PDB file of N, CA, C and O in Angstrom:
ATOM      1  N   MET A  61       0.824  -1.182   0.035  1.00  0.00           N
ATOM      2  CA  MET A  61      -0.049  -0.007   0.043  1.00  0.00           C
ATOM      3  C   MET A  61       0.930   1.264  -0.052  1.00  0.00           C
ATOM      4  O   MET A  61       1.986   1.242   0.549  1.00  0.00           O
ATOM      5  N   GLN A  62       0.366   2.313  -0.646  1.00  0.00           N
ATOM      6  CA  GLN A  62       1.043   3.584  -0.654  1.00  0.00           C
ATOM      7  C   GLN A  62       0.295   4.611   0.026  1.00  0.00           C
ATOM      8  O   GLN A  62      -0.996   4.630  -0.200  1.00  0.00           O
ATOM      9  N   ILE A  63       0.871   5.569   0.782  1.00  0.00           N
ATOM     10  CA  ILE A  63       0.191   6.657   1.406  1.00  0.00           C
ATOM     11  C   ILE A  63       0.828   8.000   0.874  1.00  0.00           C
ATOM     12  O   ILE A  63       2.033   8.043   0.994  1.00  0.00           O
ATOM     13  N   GLU A  64      -0.022   8.917   0.427  1.00  0.00           N
ATOM     14  CA  GLU A  64       0.444  10.163   0.109  1.00  0.00           C
ATOM     15  C   GLU A  64      -0.083  11.140   1.131  1.00  0.00           C
ATOM     16  O   GLU A  64      -1.201  11.162   1.576  1.00  0.00           O
ATOM     17  N   ILE A  65       0.775  12.250   1.490  1.00  0.00           N
ATOM     18  CA  ILE A  65       0.452  13.233   2.437  1.00  0.00           C
ATOM     19  C   ILE A  65       0.233  14.594   1.692  1.00  0.00           C
ATOM     20  O   ILE A  65       1.247  14.976   1.020  1.00  0.00           O
ATOM     21  N   TYR A  66      -0.855  15.208   1.874  1.00  0.00           N
ATOM     22  CA  TYR A  66      -1.089  16.471   1.178  1.00  0.00           C
ATOM     23  C   TYR A  66      -1.358  17.659   2.171  1.00  0.00           C
ATOM     24  O   TYR A  66      -1.822  17.386   3.380  1.00  0.00           O
ATOM     25  N   LYS A  67      -0.938  18.738   1.787  1.00  0.00           N
ATOM     26  CA  LYS A  67      -1.418  20.011   2.532  1.00  0.00           C
ATOM     27  C   LYS A  67      -2.020  20.872   1.591  1.00  0.00           C
ATOM     28  O   LYS A  67      -1.456  21.384   0.572  1.00  0.00           O
ATOM     29  N   GLY A  68      -3.372  20.934   1.650  1.00  0.00           N
ATOM     30  CA  GLY A  68      -4.191  21.548   0.628  1.00  0.00           C
ATOM     31  C   GLY A  68      -4.223  20.656  -0.577  1.00  0.00           C
ATOM     32  O   GLY A  68      -4.476  19.483  -0.489  1.00  0.00           O
ATOM     33  N   THR A  69      -3.809  21.310  -1.744  1.00  0.00           N
ATOM     34  CA  THR A  69      -3.722  20.466  -2.939  1.00  0.00           C
ATOM     35  C   THR A  69      -2.204  20.147  -3.280  1.00  0.00           C
ATOM     36  O   THR A  69      -2.063  19.456  -4.333  1.00  0.00           O
ATOM     37  N   SER A  70      -1.398  20.470  -2.420  1.00  0.00           N
ATOM     38  CA  SER A  70       0.104  20.199  -2.697  1.00  0.00           C
ATOM     39  C   SER A  70       0.551  18.954  -2.019  1.00  0.00           C
ATOM     40  O   SER A  70       0.304  18.797  -0.781  1.00  0.00           O
ATOM     41  N   LYS A  71       1.098  18.033  -2.748  1.00  0.00           N
ATOM     42  CA  LYS A  71       1.641  16.661  -2.211  1.00  0.00           C
ATOM     43  C   LYS A  71       2.917  16.992  -1.493  1.00  0.00           C
ATOM     44  O   LYS A  71       3.807  17.455  -2.198  1.00  0.00           O
ATOM     45  N   LEU A  72       2.959  16.623  -0.303  1.00  0.00           N
ATOM     46  CA  LEU A  72       4.184  16.893   0.482  1.00  0.00           C
ATOM     47  C   LEU A  72       5.139  15.658   0.488  1.00  0.00           C
ATOM     48  O   LEU A  72       6.321  15.725   0.333  1.00  0.00           O
ATOM     49  N   TYR A  73       4.590  14.499   0.658  1.00  0.00           N
ATOM     50  CA  TYR A  73       5.366  13.138   0.764  1.00  0.00           C
ATOM     51  C   TYR A  73       4.586  12.054   0.117  1.00  0.00           C
ATOM     52  O   TYR A  73       3.453  12.096   0.211  1.00  0.00           O
ATOM     53  N   THR A  74       5.332  11.024  -0.315  1.00  0.00           N
ATOM     54  CA  THR A  74       4.742   9.839  -0.705  1.00  0.00           C
ATOM     55  C   THR A  74       5.543   8.655   0.007  1.00  0.00           C
ATOM     56  O   THR A  74       6.791   8.655  -0.039  1.00  0.00           O
ATOM     57  N   PHE A  75       4.891   7.804   0.710  1.00  0.00           N
ATOM     58  CA  PHE A  75       5.445   6.646   1.355  1.00  0.00           C
ATOM     59  C   PHE A  75       4.995   5.379   0.584  1.00  0.00           C
ATOM     60  O   PHE A  75       3.873   4.969   0.664  1.00  0.00           O
ATOM     61  N   PRO A  76       5.942   4.837  -0.251  1.00  0.00           N
ATOM     62  CA  PRO A  76       5.521   3.749  -1.245  1.00  0.00           C
ATOM     63  C   PRO A  76       5.434   2.399  -0.532  1.00  0.00           C
ATOM     64  O   PRO A  76       4.792   1.518  -1.126  1.00  0.00           O
ATOM     65  N   SER A  77       6.014   2.202   0.578  1.00  0.00           N
ATOM     66  CA  SER A  77       6.105   0.846   1.126  1.00  0.00           C
ATOM     67  C   SER A  77       5.475   0.895   2.550  1.00  0.00           C
ATOM     68  O   SER A  77       6.272   0.819   3.521  1.00  0.00           O
ATOM     69  N   VAL A  78       4.214   0.958   2.628  1.00  0.00           N
ATOM     70  CA  VAL A  78       3.508   1.072   3.968  1.00  0.00           C
ATOM     71  C   VAL A  78       3.154  -0.386   4.497  1.00  0.00           C
ATOM     72  O   VAL A  78       2.633  -1.164   3.670  1.00  0.00           O
ATOM     73  N   LEU A  79       3.681  -0.752   5.578  1.00  0.00           N
ATOM     74  CA  LEU A  79       3.513  -2.127   6.103  1.00  0.00           C
ATOM     75  C   LEU A  79       2.109  -2.263   6.726  1.00  0.00           C
ATOM     76  O   LEU A  79       1.467  -3.265   6.497  1.00  0.00           O
ATOM     77  N   SER A  80       1.727  -1.287   7.519  1.00  0.00           N
ATOM     78  CA  SER A  80       0.393  -1.315   8.183  1.00  0.00           C
ATOM     79  C   SER A  80      -0.136   0.128   8.423  1.00  0.00           C
ATOM     80  O   SER A  80       0.615   1.049   8.595  1.00  0.00           O
ATOM     81  N   ALA A  81      -1.359   0.247   8.623  1.00  0.00           N
ATOM     82  CA  ALA A  81      -1.980   1.509   8.859  1.00  0.00           C
ATOM     83  C   ALA A  81      -3.216   1.343   9.710  1.00  0.00           C
ATOM     84  O   ALA A  81      -3.967   0.443   9.713  1.00  0.00           O
ATOM     85  N   SER A  82      -3.435   2.435  10.686  1.00  0.00           N
ATOM     86  CA  SER A  82      -4.676   2.353  11.478  1.00  0.00           C
ATOM     87  C   SER A  82      -5.102   3.735  11.585  1.00  0.00           C
ATOM     88  O   SER A  82      -4.364   4.827  11.764  1.00  0.00           O
ATOM     89  N   LEU A  83      -6.485   3.942  11.508  1.00  0.00           N
ATOM     90  CA  LEU A  83      -7.163   5.245  11.571  1.00  0.00           C
ATOM     91  C   LEU A  83      -8.195   5.043  12.665  1.00  0.00           C
ATOM     92  O   LEU A  83      -8.942   4.247  12.785  1.00  0.00           O
ATOM     93  N   THR A  84      -7.883   6.003  13.672  1.00  0.00           N
ATOM     94  CA  THR A  84      -8.820   6.183  14.851  1.00  0.00           C
ATOM     95  C   THR A  84      -9.694   7.426  14.728  1.00  0.00           C
ATOM     96  O   THR A  84      -9.120   8.442  14.590  1.00  0.00           O
ATOM     97  N   ASP A  85     -10.968   7.280  14.951  1.00  0.00           N
ATOM     98  CA  ASP A  85     -11.860   8.354  14.918  1.00  0.00           C
ATOM     99  C   ASP A  85     -12.562   8.512  16.259  1.00  0.00           C
ATOM    100  O   ASP A  85     -13.328   7.560  16.570  1.00  0.00           O
ATOM    101  N   ARG A  86     -12.252   9.471  17.084  1.00  0.00           N
ATOM    102  CA  ARG A  86     -12.808   9.546  18.465  1.00  0.00           C
ATOM    103  C   ARG A  86     -14.071  10.321  18.485  1.00  0.00           C
ATOM    104  O   ARG A  86     -14.344  11.274  17.656  1.00  0.00           O
ATOM    105  N   LEU A  87     -15.016  10.188  19.504  1.00  0.00           N
ATOM    106  CA  LEU A  87     -16.111  10.947  19.721  1.00  0.00           C
ATOM    107  C   LEU A  87     -15.844  12.458  19.850  1.00  0.00           C
ATOM    108  O   LEU A  87     -16.731  13.257  19.465  1.00  0.00           O
ATOM    109  N   SER A  88     -14.735  12.653  20.363  1.00  0.00           N
ATOM    110  CA  SER A  88     -14.321  14.142  20.605  1.00  0.00           C
ATOM    111  C   SER A  88     -14.038  14.887  19.227  1.00  0.00           C
ATOM    112  O   SER A  88     -13.889  16.141  19.255  1.00  0.00           O
ATOM    113  N   GLY A  89     -13.960  14.167  18.109  1.00  0.00           N
ATOM    114  CA  GLY A  89     -13.740  14.789  16.843  1.00  0.00           C
ATOM    115  C   GLY A  89     -12.216  14.594  16.325  1.00  0.00           C
ATOM    116  O   GLY A  89     -11.886  14.958  15.360  1.00  0.00           O
ATOM    117  N   GLU A  90     -11.433  14.137  17.284  1.00  0.00           N
ATOM    118  CA  GLU A  90     -10.076  13.809  17.009  1.00  0.00           C
ATOM    119  C   GLU A  90      -9.921  12.635  16.080  1.00  0.00           C
ATOM    120  O   GLU A  90     -10.541  11.603  16.307  1.00  0.00           O
ATOM    121  N   ARG A  91      -9.064  12.778  15.069  1.00  0.00           N
ATOM    122  CA  ARG A  91      -8.908  11.632  14.162  1.00  0.00           C
ATOM    123  C   ARG A  91      -7.353  11.448  13.991  1.00  0.00           C
ATOM    124  O   ARG A  91      -6.634  12.345  13.742  1.00  0.00           O
ATOM    125  N   THR A  92      -6.879  10.109  14.279  1.00  0.00           N
ATOM    126  CA  THR A  92      -5.396   9.866  14.261  1.00  0.00           C
ATOM    127  C   THR A  92      -5.095   8.773  13.246  1.00  0.00           C
ATOM    128  O   THR A  92      -5.850   7.796  13.167  1.00  0.00           O
ATOM    129  N   LEU A  93      -4.106   9.089  12.369  1.00  0.00           N
ATOM    130  CA  LEU A  93      -3.656   8.102  11.490  1.00  0.00           C
ATOM    131  C   LEU A  93      -2.245   7.626  11.917  1.00  0.00           C
ATOM    132  O   LEU A  93      -1.331   8.393  12.126  1.00  0.00           O
ATOM    133  N   GLU A  94      -2.101   6.376  12.108  1.00  0.00           N
ATOM    134  CA  GLU A  94      -0.785   5.849  12.584  1.00  0.00           C
ATOM    135  C   GLU A  94      -0.405   4.733  11.459  1.00  0.00           C
ATOM    136  O   GLU A  94      -1.216   3.963  10.966  1.00  0.00           O
ATOM    137  N   PHE A  95       0.892   4.760  11.031  1.00  0.00           N
ATOM    138  CA  PHE A  95       1.302   3.914   9.942  1.00  0.00           C
ATOM    139  C   PHE A  95       2.776   3.577  10.140  1.00  0.00           C
ATOM    140  O   PHE A  95       3.561   4.283  10.642  1.00  0.00           O
ATOM    141  N   SER A  96       3.166   2.379   9.716  1.00  0.00           N
ATOM    142  CA  SER A  96       4.452   1.828   9.751  1.00  0.00           C
ATOM    143  C   SER A  96       5.074   1.796   8.229  1.00  0.00           C
ATOM    144  O   SER A  96       4.249   1.220   7.363  1.00  0.00           O
ATOM    145  N   VAL A  97       6.295   2.213   7.983  1.00  0.00           N
ATOM    146  CA  VAL A  97       6.863   2.173   6.742  1.00  0.00           C
ATOM    147  C   VAL A  97       8.239   1.621   6.616  1.00  0.00           C
ATOM    148  O   VAL A  97       8.941   1.486   7.673  1.00  0.00           O
ATOM    149  N   LEU A  98       8.633   1.148   5.492  1.00  0.00           N
ATOM    150  CA  LEU A  98       9.948   0.669   5.211  1.00  0.00           C
ATOM    151  C   LEU A  98      10.789   1.909   4.626  1.00  0.00           C
ATOM    152  O   LEU A  98      10.492   2.280   3.524  1.00  0.00           O
ATOM    153  N   ALA A  99      11.532   2.574   5.453  1.00  0.00           N
ATOM    154  CA  ALA A  99      12.172   3.725   5.088  1.00  0.00           C
ATOM    155  C   ALA A  99      13.483   3.952   5.843  1.00  0.00           C
ATOM    156  O   ALA A  99      13.446   3.732   7.031  1.00  0.00           O
ATOM    157  N   SER A 100      14.451   4.460   5.208  1.00  0.00           N
ATOM    158  CA  SER A 100      15.737   4.795   5.884  1.00  0.00           C
ATOM    159  C   SER A 100      15.751   6.242   6.407  1.00  0.00           C
ATOM    160  O   SER A 100      16.733   6.591   7.059  1.00  0.00           O
ATOM    161  N   ARG A 101      14.769   7.070   6.113  1.00  0.00           N
ATOM    162  CA  ARG A 101      14.622   8.328   6.587  1.00  0.00           C
ATOM    163  C   ARG A 101      13.266   8.678   7.188  1.00  0.00           C
ATOM    164  O   ARG A 101      12.389   7.796   6.962  1.00  0.00           O
ATOM    165  N   SER A 102      13.057   9.648   7.914  1.00  0.00           N
ATOM    166  CA  SER A 102      11.769   9.941   8.580  1.00  0.00           C
ATOM    167  C   SER A 102      11.390  11.356   8.053  1.00  0.00           C
ATOM    168  O   SER A 102      12.238  12.175   7.643  1.00  0.00           O
ATOM    169  N   GLN A 103      10.082  11.584   8.072  1.00  0.00           N
ATOM    170  CA  GLN A 103       9.472  12.901   7.604  1.00  0.00           C
ATOM    171  C   GLN A 103       8.708  13.438   8.838  1.00  0.00           C
ATOM    172  O   GLN A 103       7.941  12.740   9.427  1.00  0.00           O
ATOM    173  N   LYS A 104       8.738  14.789   9.142  1.00  0.00           N
ATOM    174  CA  LYS A 104       7.993  15.259  10.030  1.00  0.00           C
ATOM    175  C   LYS A 104       6.547  15.657   9.481  1.00  0.00           C
ATOM    176  O   LYS A 104       6.450  16.259   8.439  1.00  0.00           O
ATOM    177  N   LEU A 105       5.559  15.065  10.101  1.00  0.00           N
ATOM    178  CA  LEU A 105       4.155  15.406   9.684  1.00  0.00           C
ATOM    179  C   LEU A 105       3.516  16.364  10.759  1.00  0.00           C
ATOM    180  O   LEU A 105       3.795  16.148  11.939  1.00  0.00           O
ATOM    181  N   VAL A 106       2.839  17.307  10.270  1.00  0.00           N
ATOM    182  CA  VAL A 106       2.249  18.297  11.141  1.00  0.00           C
ATOM    183  C   VAL A 106       0.686  18.402  11.128  1.00  0.00           C
ATOM    184  O   VAL A 106       0.212  17.777  10.118  1.00  0.00           O
ATOM    185  N   PRO A 107       0.071  18.828  12.081  1.00  0.00           N
ATOM    186  CA  PRO A 107      -1.482  18.914  12.027  1.00  0.00           C
ATOM    187  C   PRO A 107      -1.894  19.648  10.872  1.00  0.00           C
ATOM    188  O   PRO A 107      -1.259  20.642  10.305  1.00  0.00           O
ATOM    189  N   GLY A 108      -3.009  19.238  10.254  1.00  0.00           N
ATOM    190  CA  GLY A 108      -3.625  19.901   9.093  1.00  0.00           C
ATOM    191  C   GLY A 108      -3.261  19.373   7.843  1.00  0.00           C
ATOM    192  O   GLY A 108      -3.762  19.881   6.739  1.00  0.00           O
ATOM    193  N   VAL A 109      -2.494  18.228   7.750  1.00  0.00           N
ATOM    194  CA  VAL A 109      -2.272  17.662   6.516  1.00  0.00           C
ATOM    195  C   VAL A 109      -3.261  16.512   6.364  1.00  0.00           C
ATOM    196  O   VAL A 109      -3.888  15.999   7.171  1.00  0.00           O
ATOM    197  N   ILE A 110      -3.377  15.990   5.046  1.00  0.00           N
ATOM    198  CA  ILE A 110      -4.349  15.068   4.667  1.00  0.00           C
ATOM    199  C   ILE A 110      -3.611  13.978   4.005  1.00  0.00           C
ATOM    200  O   ILE A 110      -2.665  13.990   3.296  1.00  0.00           O
ATOM    201  N   ALA A 111      -4.032  12.668   4.409  1.00  0.00           N
ATOM    202  CA  ALA A 111      -3.492  11.465   3.961  1.00  0.00           C
ATOM    203  C   ALA A 111      -4.432  10.802   2.956  1.00  0.00           C
ATOM    204  O   ALA A 111      -5.616  10.790   3.102  1.00  0.00           O
ATOM    205  N   SER A 112      -3.780  10.208   1.814  1.00  0.00           N
ATOM    206  CA  SER A 112      -4.578   9.533   0.859  1.00  0.00           C
ATOM    207  C   SER A 112      -3.828   8.177   0.550  1.00  0.00           C
ATOM    208  O   SER A 112      -2.638   8.120   0.342  1.00  0.00           O
ATOM    209  N   ASP A 113      -4.674   7.098   0.609  1.00  0.00           N
ATOM    210  CA  ASP A 113      -4.132   5.727   0.281  1.00  0.00           C
ATOM    211  C   ASP A 113      -4.199   5.400  -1.149  1.00  0.00           C
ATOM    212  O   ASP A 113      -5.278   5.643  -1.754  1.00  0.00           O
ATOM    213  N   LYS A 114      -3.232   4.884  -1.828  1.00  0.00           N
ATOM    214  CA  LYS A 114      -3.305   4.416  -3.170  1.00  0.00           C
ATOM    215  C   LYS A 114      -2.975   2.939  -3.136  1.00  0.00           C
ATOM    216  O   LYS A 114      -1.942   2.451  -2.808  1.00  0.00           O
ATOM    217  N   MET A 115      -4.071   2.116  -3.454  1.00  0.00           N
ATOM    218  CA  MET A 115      -3.884   0.705  -3.503  1.00  0.00           C
ATOM    219  C   MET A 115      -3.610   0.215  -4.843  1.00  0.00           C
ATOM    220  O   MET A 115      -4.015   0.692  -5.783  1.00  0.00           O
TER     221      MET A 115
END
């Protein structure tokens, strides 16, 4: 699976080798995406970005 991270309409990052992903939607309105990737580097993700999965 591949996950793409967007801010508005601009693509910030693409993670091509996602091992697992979990989306949690709480009653408070908080939504959390957690995912594990095969990567030798890390990327800082900030609030307000949007994730899209490409299967």
